[in-house]
PDB file of C-alpha atoms in Angstrom:
ATOM      1  CA  MET A   1     -38.655 -20.030 -12.224  1.00  0.00           C
ATOM      2  CA  SER A   2     -37.155 -23.346 -13.298  1.00  0.00           C
ATOM      3  CA  ASP A   3     -38.775 -25.683 -15.800  1.00  0.00           C
ATOM      4  CA  TYR A   4     -39.378 -28.882 -13.829  1.00  0.00           C
ATOM      5  CA  TYR A   5     -39.045 -31.058 -16.920  1.00  0.00           C
ATOM      6  CA  THR A   6     -35.599 -29.618 -17.587  1.00  0.00           C
ATOM      7  CA  VAL A   7     -34.682 -29.981 -13.915  1.00  0.00           C
ATOM      8  CA  LEU A   8     -35.305 -33.746 -14.133  1.00  0.00           C
ATOM      9  CA  GLY A   9     -33.935 -34.013 -17.665  1.00  0.00           C
ATOM     10  CA  ILE A  10     -37.112 -35.422 -19.227  1.00  0.00           C
ATOM     11  CA  SER A  11     -39.434 -34.433 -22.049  1.00  0.00           C
ATOM     12  CA  HIS A  12     -42.903 -33.038 -21.522  1.00  0.00           C
ATOM     13  CA  GLN A  13     -44.300 -36.319 -22.868  1.00  0.00           C
ATOM     14  CA  ALA A  14     -42.415 -38.471 -20.357  1.00  0.00           C
ATOM     15  CA  GLU A  15     -44.473 -41.182 -18.681  1.00  0.00           C
ATOM     16  CA  ALA A  16     -44.645 -41.937 -14.976  1.00  0.00           C
ATOM     17  CA  ASP A  17     -41.774 -44.450 -14.948  1.00  0.00           C
ATOM     18  CA  ALA A  18     -39.517 -41.976 -16.767  1.00  0.00           C
ATOM     19  CA  VAL A  19     -40.315 -39.353 -14.126  1.00  0.00           C
ATOM     20  CA  ALA A  20     -39.421 -41.812 -11.355  1.00  0.00           C
ATOM     21  CA  LYS A  21     -36.178 -42.880 -13.056  1.00  0.00           C
ATOM     22  CA  ALA A  22     -35.164 -39.267 -13.548  1.00  0.00           C
ATOM     23  CA  TYR A  23     -35.848 -38.436  -9.919  1.00  0.00           C
ATOM     24  CA  ARG A  24     -33.847 -41.453  -8.738  1.00  0.00           C
ATOM     25  CA  ARG A  25     -30.838 -40.399 -10.793  1.00  0.00           C
ATOM     26  CA  SER A  26     -31.061 -36.724  -9.808  1.00  0.00           C
ATOM     27  CA  ALA A  27     -31.732 -37.401  -6.118  1.00  0.00           C
ATOM     28  CA  LEU A  28     -28.641 -39.599  -5.812  1.00  0.00           C
ATOM     29  CA  THR A  29     -26.596 -37.011  -7.705  1.00  0.00           C
ATOM     30  CA  PHE A  30     -27.605 -34.006  -5.597  1.00  0.00           C
ATOM     31  CA  ASN A  31     -28.374 -35.414  -2.136  1.00  0.00           C
ATOM     32  CA  PRO A  32     -25.611 -33.861   0.005  1.00  0.00           C
ATOM     33  CA  GLU A  33     -25.517 -36.958   2.221  1.00  0.00           C
ATOM     34  CA  CYS A  34     -24.697 -39.090  -0.824  1.00  0.00           C
ATOM     35  CA  ASN A  35     -21.917 -36.723  -1.862  1.00  0.00           C
ATOM     36  CA  PRO A  36     -20.150 -35.592   1.332  1.00  0.00           C
ATOM     37  CA  THR A  37     -16.906 -34.674  -0.479  1.00  0.00           C
ATOM     38  CA  HIS A  38     -18.500 -32.380  -3.071  1.00  0.00           C
ATOM     39  CA  PRO A  39     -16.851 -28.920  -2.838  1.00  0.00           C
ATOM     40  CA  ASP A  40     -20.131 -26.977  -3.028  1.00  0.00           C
ATOM     41  CA  GLN A  41     -22.586 -28.413  -0.527  1.00  0.00           C
ATOM     42  CA  ARG A  42     -24.858 -25.373  -0.764  1.00  0.00           C
ATOM     43  CA  TYR A  43     -25.254 -25.932  -4.488  1.00  0.00           C
ATOM     44  CA  LEU A  44     -26.102 -29.603  -3.888  1.00  0.00           C
ATOM     45  CA  ALA A  45     -28.726 -28.653  -1.310  1.00  0.00           C
ATOM     46  CA  ARG A  46     -30.374 -26.188  -3.708  1.00  0.00           C
ATOM     47  CA  GLN A  47     -30.472 -28.717  -6.545  1.00  0.00           C
ATOM     48  CA  PHE A  48     -31.670 -31.524  -4.233  1.00  0.00           C
ATOM     49  CA  ARG A  49     -34.572 -29.369  -3.117  1.00  0.00           C
ATOM     50  CA  LEU A  50     -35.374 -28.396  -6.715  1.00  0.00           C
ATOM     51  CA  VAL A  51     -35.453 -31.976  -8.055  1.00  0.00           C
ATOM     52  CA  SER A  52     -37.646 -32.967  -5.102  1.00  0.00           C
ATOM     53  CA  GLN A  53     -40.104 -30.191  -5.923  1.00  0.00           C
ATOM     54  CA  ALA A  54     -40.060 -31.207  -9.572  1.00  0.00           C
ATOM     55  CA  TYR A  55     -40.768 -34.845  -8.700  1.00  0.00           C
ATOM     56  CA  VAL A  56     -43.641 -34.071  -6.344  1.00  0.00           C
ATOM     57  CA  VAL A  57     -45.308 -31.923  -9.012  1.00  0.00           C
ATOM     58  CA  LEU A  58     -44.726 -34.201 -12.018  1.00  0.00           C
ATOM     59  CA  SER A  59     -45.473 -37.521 -10.273  1.00  0.00           C
ATOM     60  CA  ASP A  60     -49.017 -36.499  -9.391  1.00  0.00           C
ATOM     61  CA  PRO A  61     -51.271 -36.552 -12.517  1.00  0.00           C
ATOM     62  CA  LYS A  62     -53.613 -33.845 -11.278  1.00  0.00           C
ATOM     63  CA  ILE A  63     -50.878 -31.447 -10.139  1.00  0.00           C
ATOM     64  CA  ARG A  64     -48.900 -32.146 -13.306  1.00  0.00           C
ATOM     65  CA  ALA A  65     -51.934 -31.255 -15.426  1.00  0.00           C
ATOM     66  CA  ILE A  66     -52.159 -27.900 -13.651  1.00  0.00           C
ATOM     67  CA  TYR A  67     -48.440 -27.318 -14.093  1.00  0.00           C
ATOM     68  CA  ASP A  68     -48.605 -28.087 -17.829  1.00  0.00           C
ATOM     69  CA  VAL A  69     -51.341 -25.509 -18.316  1.00  0.00           C
ATOM     70  CA  TYR A  70     -50.654 -22.802 -15.734  1.00  0.00           C
ATOM     71  CA  GLY A  71     -47.028 -23.351 -14.710  1.00  0.00           C
ATOM     72  CA  GLU A  72     -45.617 -23.087 -11.202  1.00  0.00           C
ATOM     73  CA  ASP A  73     -47.867 -20.183 -10.222  1.00  0.00           C
ATOM     74  CA  GLY A  74     -50.898 -22.263 -11.153  1.00  0.00           C
ATOM     75  CA  VAL A  75     -49.699 -25.092  -8.901  1.00  0.00           C
ATOM     76  CA  ARG A  76     -49.193 -22.696  -6.007  1.00  0.00           C
ATOM     77  CA  HIS A  77     -52.682 -21.231  -6.418  1.00  0.00           C
ATOM     78  CA  GLY A  78     -54.483 -24.486  -7.121  1.00  0.00           C
ATOM     79  CA  GLY A  79     -55.238 -24.181 -10.842  1.00  0.00           C
ATOM     80  CA  THR A  80     -58.829 -23.716 -11.902  1.00  0.00           C
ATOM     81  CA  GLY A  81     -61.922 -25.541 -13.101  1.00  0.00           C
ATOM     82  CA  SER A  82     -61.951 -29.326 -13.363  1.00  0.00           C
ATOM     83  CA  ILE A  83     -58.210 -29.662 -12.809  1.00  0.00           C
ATOM     84  CA  GLY A  84     -58.074 -27.473  -9.721  1.00  0.00           C
ATOM     85  CA  VAL A  85     -56.490 -28.476  -6.414  1.00  0.00           C
ATOM     86  CA  PRO A  86     -58.191 -26.735  -3.490  1.00  0.00           C
ATOM     87  CA  GLY A  87     -55.765 -24.427  -1.708  1.00  0.00           C
ATOM     88  CA  GLY A  88     -52.940 -25.186  -4.149  1.00  0.00           C
ATOM     89  CA  LEU A  89     -49.593 -26.799  -3.311  1.00  0.00           C
ATOM     90  CA  ASN A  90     -47.074 -25.064  -1.061  1.00  0.00           C
ATOM     91  CA  ILE A  91     -44.008 -25.914  -3.153  1.00  0.00           C
ATOM     92  CA  ASP A  92     -41.639 -24.080  -0.809  1.00  0.00           C
ATOM     93  CA  ALA A  93     -42.715 -26.325   2.089  1.00  0.00           C
ATOM     94  CA  ILE A  94     -41.719 -29.555   0.314  1.00  0.00           C
ATOM     95  CA  ASP A  95     -39.175 -31.452   2.452  1.00  0.00           C
ATOM     96  CA  ALA A  96     -36.547 -32.894   0.108  1.00  0.00           C
ATOM     97  CA  ASN A  97     -35.365 -35.438   2.689  1.00  0.00           C
ATOM     98  CA  ALA A  98     -38.928 -36.592   3.317  1.00  0.00           C
ATOM     99  CA  VAL A  99     -39.491 -37.074  -0.422  1.00  0.00           C
ATOM    100  CA  PHE A 100     -36.247 -39.046  -0.606  1.00  0.00           C
ATOM    101  CA  ARG A 101     -37.274 -41.305   2.301  1.00  0.00           C
ATOM    102  CA  ARG A 102     -40.743 -41.931   0.899  1.00  0.00           C
ATOM    103  CA  PHE A 103     -39.377 -42.697  -2.555  1.00  0.00           C
ATOM    104  CA  PHE A 104     -36.582 -45.084  -1.558  1.00  0.00           C
ATOM    105  CA  GLY A 105     -38.203 -46.419   1.610  1.00  0.00           C
ATOM    106  CA  VAL A 106     -35.012 -45.928   3.639  1.00  0.00           C
ATOM    107  CA  ASP A 107     -33.617 -43.301   6.022  1.00  0.00           C
ATOM    108  CA  ASN A 108     -29.954 -43.849   5.147  1.00  0.00           C
ATOM    109  CA  PRO A 109     -29.151 -42.615   1.610  1.00  0.00           C
ATOM    110  CA  PHE A 110     -26.284 -45.117   1.305  1.00  0.00           C
ATOM    111  CA  GLN A 111     -28.752 -48.005   1.527  1.00  0.00           C
ATOM    112  CA  VAL A 112     -30.115 -47.164  -1.919  1.00  0.00           C
ATOM    113  CA  MET A 113     -26.759 -47.970  -3.521  1.00  0.00           C
ATOM    114  CA  GLY A 114     -27.551 -51.636  -3.224  1.00  0.00           C
ATOM    115  CA  GLU A 115     -30.621 -53.645  -4.129  1.00  0.00           C
ATOM    116  CA  ILE A 116     -33.881 -51.935  -3.228  1.00  0.00           C
ATOM    117  CA  SER A 117     -36.627 -54.088  -1.750  1.00  0.00           C
ATOM    118  CA  GLY A 118     -40.088 -53.419  -0.420  1.00  0.00           C
ATOM    119  CA  VAL A 119     -41.180 -51.499  -3.522  1.00  0.00           C
ATOM    120  CA  ASN A 120     -44.845 -52.247  -2.904  1.00  0.00           C
ATOM    121  CA  ASN A 121     -44.699 -50.357   0.378  1.00  0.00           C
ATOM    122  CA  ASN A 122     -43.371 -47.210  -1.269  1.00  0.00           C
ATOM    123  CA  GLN A 123     -45.815 -44.353  -0.875  1.00  0.00           C
ATOM    124  CA  HIS A 124     -45.124 -42.819  -4.284  1.00  0.00           C
ATOM    125  CA  ALA A 125     -47.545 -44.514  -6.674  1.00  0.00           C
ATOM    126  CA  PHE A 126     -45.382 -44.006  -9.743  1.00  0.00           C
ATOM    127  CA  TYR A 127     -42.247 -45.664  -8.426  1.00  0.00           C
ATOM    128  CA  SER A 128     -41.529 -49.071  -9.967  1.00  0.00           C
ATOM    129  CA  THR A 129     -38.745 -51.659  -9.909  1.00  0.00           C
ATOM    130  CA  SER A 130     -37.574 -50.444 -13.307  1.00  0.00           C
ATOM    131  CA  ALA A 131     -36.871 -47.065 -11.754  1.00  0.00           C
ATOM    132  CA  ALA A 132     -34.122 -48.655  -9.682  1.00  0.00           C
ATOM    133  CA  VAL A 133     -32.245 -49.867 -12.756  1.00  0.00           C
ATOM    134  CA  ASP A 134     -29.332 -47.801 -14.050  1.00  0.00           C
ATOM    135  CA  HIS A 135     -29.090 -47.353 -17.810  1.00  0.00           C
ATOM    136  CA  ASN A 136     -26.418 -45.876 -20.038  1.00  0.00           C
ATOM    137  CA  PRO A 137     -28.262 -44.560 -23.081  1.00  0.00           C
ATOM    138  CA  PRO A 138     -26.490 -42.200 -25.497  1.00  0.00           C
ATOM    139  CA  ALA A 139     -26.547 -38.569 -24.446  1.00  0.00           C
ATOM    140  CA  ALA A 140     -28.627 -35.869 -26.061  1.00  0.00           C
ATOM    141  CA  GLU A 141     -26.881 -33.259 -28.175  1.00  0.00           C
ATOM    142  CA  THR A 142     -24.545 -30.964 -26.264  1.00  0.00           C
ATOM    143  CA  ALA A 143     -25.885 -27.479 -25.538  1.00  0.00           C
ATOM    144  CA  LEU A 144     -23.561 -24.531 -26.189  1.00  0.00           C
ATOM    145  CA  ALA A 145     -22.970 -21.423 -24.102  1.00  0.00           C
ATOM    146  CA  LYS A 146     -20.534 -18.508 -24.248  1.00  0.00           C
ATOM    147  CA  LEU A 147     -19.264 -16.622 -21.207  1.00  0.00           C
ATOM    148  CA  ASN A 148     -17.635 -13.203 -21.555  1.00  0.00           C
ATOM    149  CA  ILE A 149     -14.972 -12.541 -18.924  1.00  0.00           C
ATOM    150  CA  THR A 150     -12.575  -9.705 -18.177  1.00  0.00           C
ATOM    151  CA  LEU A 151      -8.795  -9.783 -18.022  1.00  0.00           C
ATOM    152  CA  GLU A 152      -9.114  -9.224 -14.267  1.00  0.00           C
ATOM    153  CA  ASP A 153     -11.240 -12.398 -14.094  1.00  0.00           C
ATOM    154  CA  VAL A 154      -8.435 -14.238 -15.885  1.00  0.00           C
ATOM    155  CA  PHE A 155      -5.829 -12.878 -13.476  1.00  0.00           C
ATOM    156  CA  HIS A 156      -7.614 -13.431 -10.179  1.00  0.00           C
ATOM    157  CA  GLY A 157      -9.860 -16.398 -11.026  1.00  0.00           C
ATOM    158  CA  THR A 158     -13.483 -15.977 -10.038  1.00  0.00           C
ATOM    159  CA  ALA A 159     -17.012 -17.352 -10.217  1.00  0.00           C
ATOM    160  CA  ARG A 160     -19.488 -16.185 -12.852  1.00  0.00           C
ATOM    161  CA  ARG A 161     -23.068 -17.073 -13.724  1.00  0.00           C
ATOM    162  CA  VAL A 162     -23.667 -18.456 -17.204  1.00  0.00           C
ATOM    163  CA  SER A 163     -26.972 -19.056 -18.962  1.00  0.00           C
ATOM    164  CA  TRP A 164     -27.916 -21.157 -21.961  1.00  0.00           C
ATOM    165  CA  THR A 165     -30.944 -22.540 -23.788  1.00  0.00           C
ATOM    166  CA  ASN A 166     -31.905 -26.179 -23.299  1.00  0.00           C
ATOM    167  CA  LYS A 167     -34.121 -28.145 -25.638  1.00  0.00           C
ATOM    168  CA  SER A 168     -36.595 -30.784 -24.497  1.00  0.00           C
ATOM    169  CA  ILE A 169     -37.030 -33.046 -27.527  1.00  0.00           C
ATOM    170  CA  ALA A 170     -39.932 -35.477 -27.883  1.00  0.00           C
ATOM    171  CA  SER A 171     -39.790 -38.755 -29.836  1.00  0.00           C
ATOM    172  CA  THR A 172     -41.703 -37.011 -32.641  1.00  0.00           C
ATOM    173  CA  GLY A 173     -38.858 -34.525 -33.080  1.00  0.00           C
ATOM    174  CA  THR A 174     -40.828 -31.577 -31.733  1.00  0.00           C
ATOM    175  CA  PHE A 175     -39.187 -29.654 -28.950  1.00  0.00           C
ATOM    176  CA  THR A 176     -39.612 -26.888 -26.425  1.00  0.00           C
ATOM    177  CA  GLU A 177     -36.905 -24.538 -25.179  1.00  0.00           C
ATOM    178  CA  SER A 178     -36.156 -23.288 -21.687  1.00  0.00           C
ATOM    179  CA  LEU A 179     -33.511 -21.054 -20.172  1.00  0.00           C
ATOM    180  CA  ALA A 180     -31.066 -22.596 -17.706  1.00  0.00           C
ATOM    181  CA  GLU A 181     -28.274 -21.022 -15.702  1.00  0.00           C
ATOM    182  CA  THR A 182     -25.687 -21.875 -13.094  1.00  0.00           C
ATOM    183  CA  GLU A 183     -22.533 -20.526 -11.467  1.00  0.00           C
ATOM    184  CA  ILE A 184     -19.176 -21.805 -12.676  1.00  0.00           C
ATOM    185  CA  SER A 185     -15.564 -21.214 -11.702  1.00  0.00           C
ATOM    186  CA  VAL A 186     -13.320 -19.244 -14.042  1.00  0.00           C
ATOM    187  CA  PRO A 187      -9.799 -20.706 -13.696  1.00  0.00           C
ATOM    188  CA  LYS A 188      -6.811 -18.387 -13.540  1.00  0.00           C
ATOM    189  CA  GLY A 189      -5.025 -17.951 -16.857  1.00  0.00           C
ATOM    190  CA  ILE A 190      -7.932 -19.141 -19.023  1.00  0.00           C
ATOM    191  CA  GLN A 191      -7.848 -17.998 -22.669  1.00  0.00           C
ATOM    192  CA  THR A 192     -10.418 -17.206 -25.326  1.00  0.00           C
ATOM    193  CA  GLY A 193     -11.611 -20.492 -26.823  1.00  0.00           C
ATOM    194  CA  ASP A 194     -10.967 -22.542 -23.688  1.00  0.00           C
ATOM    195  CA  TYR A 195     -14.054 -24.250 -22.356  1.00  0.00           C
ATOM    196  CA  VAL A 196     -15.508 -26.245 -19.488  1.00  0.00           C
ATOM    197  CA  THR A 197     -18.107 -29.006 -19.745  1.00  0.00           C
ATOM    198  CA  LEU A 198     -21.103 -29.198 -17.437  1.00  0.00           C
ATOM    199  CA  LYS A 199     -22.004 -32.869 -17.333  1.00  0.00           C
ATOM    200  CA  GLY A 200     -25.687 -33.765 -17.635  1.00  0.00           C
ATOM    201  CA  ARG A 201     -26.975 -30.169 -17.524  1.00  0.00           C
ATOM    202  CA  GLY A 202     -27.955 -29.757 -21.177  1.00  0.00           C
ATOM    203  CA  ASN A 203     -30.616 -30.869 -23.630  1.00  0.00           C
ATOM    204  CA  VAL A 204     -33.075 -33.637 -22.837  1.00  0.00           C
ATOM    205  CA  GLN A 205     -34.392 -36.104 -25.360  1.00  0.00           C
ATOM    206  CA  GLU A 206     -36.674 -39.044 -24.921  1.00  0.00           C
ATOM    207  CA  GLY A 207     -34.700 -42.299 -24.917  1.00  0.00           C
ATOM    208  CA  ARG A 208     -31.392 -40.545 -24.210  1.00  0.00           C
ATOM    209  CA  SER A 209     -29.601 -39.345 -21.117  1.00  0.00           C
ATOM    210  CA  GLN A 210     -29.428 -35.621 -20.529  1.00  0.00           C
ATOM    211  CA  GLY A 211     -26.731 -33.988 -22.609  1.00  0.00           C
ATOM    212  CA  ASP A 212     -23.809 -31.861 -21.487  1.00  0.00           C
ATOM    213  CA  VAL A 213     -23.263 -28.119 -21.744  1.00  0.00           C
ATOM    214  CA  LYS A 214     -20.091 -26.750 -23.342  1.00  0.00           C
ATOM    215  CA  VAL A 215     -19.259 -23.308 -21.941  1.00  0.00           C
ATOM    216  CA  THR A 216     -16.673 -21.449 -24.056  1.00  0.00           C
ATOM    217  CA  PHE A 217     -14.797 -18.488 -22.585  1.00  0.00           C
ATOM    218  CA  GLN A 218     -14.409 -15.181 -24.418  1.00  0.00           C
ATOM    219  CA  VAL A 219     -11.903 -12.745 -22.893  1.00  0.00           C
ATOM    220  CA  LEU A 220     -12.981  -9.160 -23.504  1.00  0.00           C
ATOM    221  CA  PRO A 221     -10.544  -6.468 -24.716  1.00  0.00           C
ATOM    222  CA  HIS A 222      -8.882  -4.418 -21.971  1.00  0.00           C
ATOM    223  CA  GLU A 223      -8.474  -0.652 -21.910  1.00  0.00           C
ATOM    224  CA  ARG A 224      -4.780  -0.748 -20.897  1.00  0.00           C
ATOM    225  CA  PHE A 225      -3.364  -4.171 -21.674  1.00  0.00           C
ATOM    226  CA  ARG A 226      -3.059  -6.279 -24.806  1.00  0.00           C
ATOM    227  CA  ARG A 227      -2.755  -9.988 -24.223  1.00  0.00           C
ATOM    228  CA  GLU A 228      -0.133 -12.122 -25.978  1.00  0.00           C
ATOM    229  CA  GLY A 229      -0.502 -15.643 -24.653  1.00  0.00           C
ATOM    230  CA  ASN A 230       0.374 -15.367 -20.962  1.00  0.00           C
ATOM    231  CA  ASP A 231       2.132 -12.013 -21.427  1.00  0.00           C
ATOM    232  CA  LEU A 232       0.561  -8.587 -20.985  1.00  0.00           C
ATOM    233  CA  VAL A 233       1.646  -5.740 -23.271  1.00  0.00           C
ATOM    234  CA  VAL A 234       1.292  -2.153 -22.036  1.00  0.00           C
ATOM    235  CA  LEU A 235       1.948   1.021 -24.046  1.00  0.00           C
ATOM    236  CA  ALA A 236       3.911   3.901 -22.447  1.00  0.00           C
ATOM    237  CA  PRO A 237       3.668   7.305 -24.180  1.00  0.00           C
ATOM    238  CA  ILE A 238       6.955   9.255 -24.407  1.00  0.00           C
ATOM    239  CA  SER A 239       8.116  12.375 -26.215  1.00  0.00           C
ATOM    240  CA  LEU A 240      10.602  12.410 -29.085  1.00  0.00           C
ATOM    241  CA  SER A 241      13.297  13.918 -26.880  1.00  0.00           C
ATOM    242  CA  GLU A 242      12.706  11.170 -24.282  1.00  0.00           C
ATOM    243  CA  ALA A 243      12.912   8.547 -27.012  1.00  0.00           C
ATOM    244  CA  LEU A 244      16.310   9.916 -28.046  1.00  0.00           C
ATOM    245  CA  CYS A 245      17.768  10.983 -24.721  1.00  0.00           C
ATOM    246  CA  GLY A 246      16.344   8.506 -22.219  1.00  0.00           C
ATOM    247  CA  VAL A 247      13.570   8.588 -19.631  1.00  0.00           C
ATOM    248  CA  THR A 248      12.130   6.769 -16.632  1.00  0.00           C
ATOM    249  CA  VAL A 249       8.543   5.689 -17.258  1.00  0.00           C
ATOM    250  CA  THR A 250       6.152   4.360 -14.629  1.00  0.00           C
ATOM    251  CA  VAL A 251       3.772   1.569 -15.583  1.00  0.00           C
ATOM    252  CA  LYS A 252       1.029  -0.056 -13.536  1.00  0.00           C
ATOM    253  CA  THR A 253       0.685  -3.823 -13.344  1.00  0.00           C
ATOM    254  CA  ILE A 254      -2.710  -5.523 -13.617  1.00  0.00           C
ATOM    255  CA  GLU A 255      -2.641  -5.715  -9.811  1.00  0.00           C
ATOM    256  CA  GLY A 256      -2.335  -1.918  -9.595  1.00  0.00           C
ATOM    257  CA  ARG A 257       1.309  -1.751  -8.471  1.00  0.00           C
ATOM    258  CA  SER A 258       3.469   1.005  -9.989  1.00  0.00           C
ATOM    259  CA  ILE A 259       6.841  -0.034 -11.439  1.00  0.00           C
ATOM    260  CA  PRO A 260       9.472   2.580 -12.521  1.00  0.00           C
ATOM    261  CA  ILE A 261      11.398   1.530 -15.631  1.00  0.00           C
ATOM    262  CA  LEU A 262      14.610   3.258 -16.723  1.00  0.00           C
ATOM    263  CA  ILE A 263      15.004   3.536 -20.498  1.00  0.00           C
ATOM    264  CA  ASP A 264      18.565   4.702 -21.215  1.00  0.00           C
ATOM    265  CA  GLU A 265      18.789   3.722 -24.854  1.00  0.00           C
ATOM    266  CA  ILE A 266      17.338   5.140 -28.040  1.00  0.00           C
ATOM    267  CA  VAL A 267      13.749   3.941 -28.447  1.00  0.00           C
ATOM    268  CA  HIS A 268      13.246   2.525 -31.954  1.00  0.00           C
ATOM    269  CA  PRO A 269       9.844   1.525 -33.416  1.00  0.00           C
ATOM    270  CA  LYS A 270      10.236  -2.123 -32.327  1.00  0.00           C
ATOM    271  CA  PHE A 271      11.543  -1.313 -28.845  1.00  0.00           C
ATOM    272  CA  ARG A 272      10.311  -3.562 -26.015  1.00  0.00           C
ATOM    273  CA  ARG A 273      11.279  -3.883 -22.361  1.00  0.00           C
ATOM    274  CA  VAL A 274      10.314  -7.149 -20.600  1.00  0.00           C
ATOM    275  CA  ILE A 275       9.490  -7.300 -16.875  1.00  0.00           C
ATOM    276  CA  ALA A 276       9.627 -10.988 -15.992  1.00  0.00           C
ATOM    277  CA  GLY A 277       6.844 -12.621 -13.984  1.00  0.00           C
ATOM    278  CA  GLU A 278       4.423  -9.674 -14.057  1.00  0.00           C
ATOM    279  CA  GLY A 279       1.995 -11.121 -16.600  1.00  0.00           C
ATOM    280  CA  LEU A 280      -0.943 -13.512 -16.308  1.00  0.00           C
ATOM    281  CA  PRO A 281      -1.049 -16.788 -14.376  1.00  0.00           C
ATOM    282  CA  ILE A 282      -0.226 -19.762 -16.591  1.00  0.00           C
ATOM    283  CA  TYR A 283      -3.259 -22.037 -16.798  1.00  0.00           C
ATOM    284  CA  GLY A 284      -2.435 -25.633 -15.945  1.00  0.00           C
ATOM    285  CA  ALA A 285       1.211 -24.880 -15.146  1.00  0.00           C
ATOM    286  CA  ASP A 286       3.083 -27.494 -13.096  1.00  0.00           C
ATOM    287  CA  LYS A 287       4.757 -24.780 -11.034  1.00  0.00           C
ATOM    288  CA  GLN A 288       2.351 -23.049  -8.686  1.00  0.00           C
ATOM    289  CA  GLY A 289       2.302 -19.287  -9.156  1.00  0.00           C
ATOM    290  CA  ALA A 290       3.934 -19.404 -12.599  1.00  0.00           C
ATOM    291  CA  ARG A 291       3.184 -16.252 -14.596  1.00  0.00           C
ATOM    292  CA  GLY A 292       3.925 -14.683 -17.943  1.00  0.00           C
ATOM    293  CA  ASP A 293       5.738 -11.372 -18.416  1.00  0.00           C
ATOM    294  CA  LEU A 294       4.803  -7.704 -18.597  1.00  0.00           C
ATOM    295  CA  VAL A 295       6.014  -6.216 -21.883  1.00  0.00           C
ATOM    296  CA  VAL A 296       6.453  -2.440 -22.161  1.00  0.00           C
ATOM    297  CA  GLU A 297       6.216  -0.826 -25.575  1.00  0.00           C
ATOM    298  CA  CYS A 298       6.675   2.901 -26.208  1.00  0.00           C
ATOM    299  CA  SER A 299       4.487   5.231 -28.221  1.00  0.00           C
ATOM    300  CA  THR A 300       6.586   8.198 -29.323  1.00  0.00           C
ATOM    301  CA  GLU A 301       4.760  11.513 -29.580  1.00  0.00           C
ATOM    302  CA  PHE A 302       6.250  13.693 -32.321  1.00  0.00           C
ATOM    303  CA  PRO A 303       6.113  17.508 -32.305  1.00  0.00           C
ATOM    304  CA  THR A 304       3.462  19.003 -34.557  1.00  0.00           C
ATOM    305  CA  TYR A 305       5.671  21.901 -35.733  1.00  0.00           C
ATOM    306  CA  LEU A 306       9.386  22.837 -36.019  1.00  0.00           C
ATOM    307  CA  THR A 307      10.854  26.179 -37.045  1.00  0.00           C
ATOM    308  CA  ALA A 308      13.420  26.366 -39.830  1.00  0.00           C
ATOM    309  CA  GLU A 309      16.172  26.987 -37.287  1.00  0.00           C
ATOM    310  CA  GLN A 310      15.074  23.943 -35.228  1.00  0.00           C
ATOM    311  CA  LYS A 311      15.015  21.736 -38.308  1.00  0.00           C
ATOM    312  CA  SER A 312      18.485  22.909 -39.314  1.00  0.00           C
ATOM    313  CA  GLU A 313      19.890  22.297 -35.834  1.00  0.00           C
ATOM    314  CA  LEU A 314      18.222  18.923 -35.557  1.00  0.00           C
ATOM    315  CA  ARG A 315      19.543  17.872 -38.961  1.00  0.00           C
ATOM    316  CA  ARG A 316      23.047  18.959 -37.985  1.00  0.00           C
ATOM    317  CA  ILE A 317      22.922  16.937 -34.758  1.00  0.00           C
ATOM    318  CA  LEU A 318      21.500  13.823 -36.360  1.00  0.00           C
ATOM    319  CA  ASP A 319      23.830  13.935 -39.319  1.00  0.00           C
ATOM    320  CA  SER A 320      26.868  14.290 -37.070  1.00  0.00           C
ATOM    321  CA  SER A 321      25.756  11.394 -34.841  1.00  0.00           C
ATOM    322  CA  ALA A 322      25.357   9.136 -37.857  1.00  0.00           C
ATOM    323  CA  LYS A 323      29.027   9.608 -38.912  1.00  0.00           C
TER     324      LYS A 323
END
């Protein structure tokens, strides 16, 4: 369950006007009709519904009192005692568009971009003219989150859910914490230490706008590949005779393709064979599809035992080749 105070970006001590201002800002941000070009309309619809539910609960003193004591379940079941609401509130039945129309007094969301009139006719008692004023207060402190991703995530690009802890800070300095989460895109080629910023999704503090969230990526170690920038290094085991006499090794790319590689030279400890363009996508590259390289290193397996005759013969061969 979401914390409605965090959803609207307000503290638990926020007064009625602050609730209305927060709803106005959030409703205009998440109403799909106000943001027709947003790439994730389903996400907007979910958030629009959530901020509408939060506003309905927190703008009514009696329902808010139940929520503060018993939480969302208490609201659904009607609370108890002197602060009870008979039958409870069916939160799931709240119509976000209806809340929007009642709050702004208009059917067309684009009308609210201009001056809003007819405030006295608005059916939400806690809406005031000050709620229609945009402010630019300093932001609350940025919340931090870390997201572990795999090398396959880096190669393909994907979407992952990330969670973090938000603080709701009162003017007295006291605060409460709540867990927040969302789905973010993992760009191709991202590296450990790279980060994305989620605007206005972080901590809330009275007198400030909601802070951002900084999500830092951590790429996990891989069982087969070692990453060097945009290159992938893979280790191919070979025998001592193969290291000296040549061999064809087969390596698999991160995509799963098998590539045969002919090694017809003596493999020394620093030997490397580079397969161009078989590494990771280059993040932010001007050229679409640009990739790093696949680097093949060899791990030579030495025999555990040689007879005296074998040692003598091997010494003779090596000594003669060195002359």
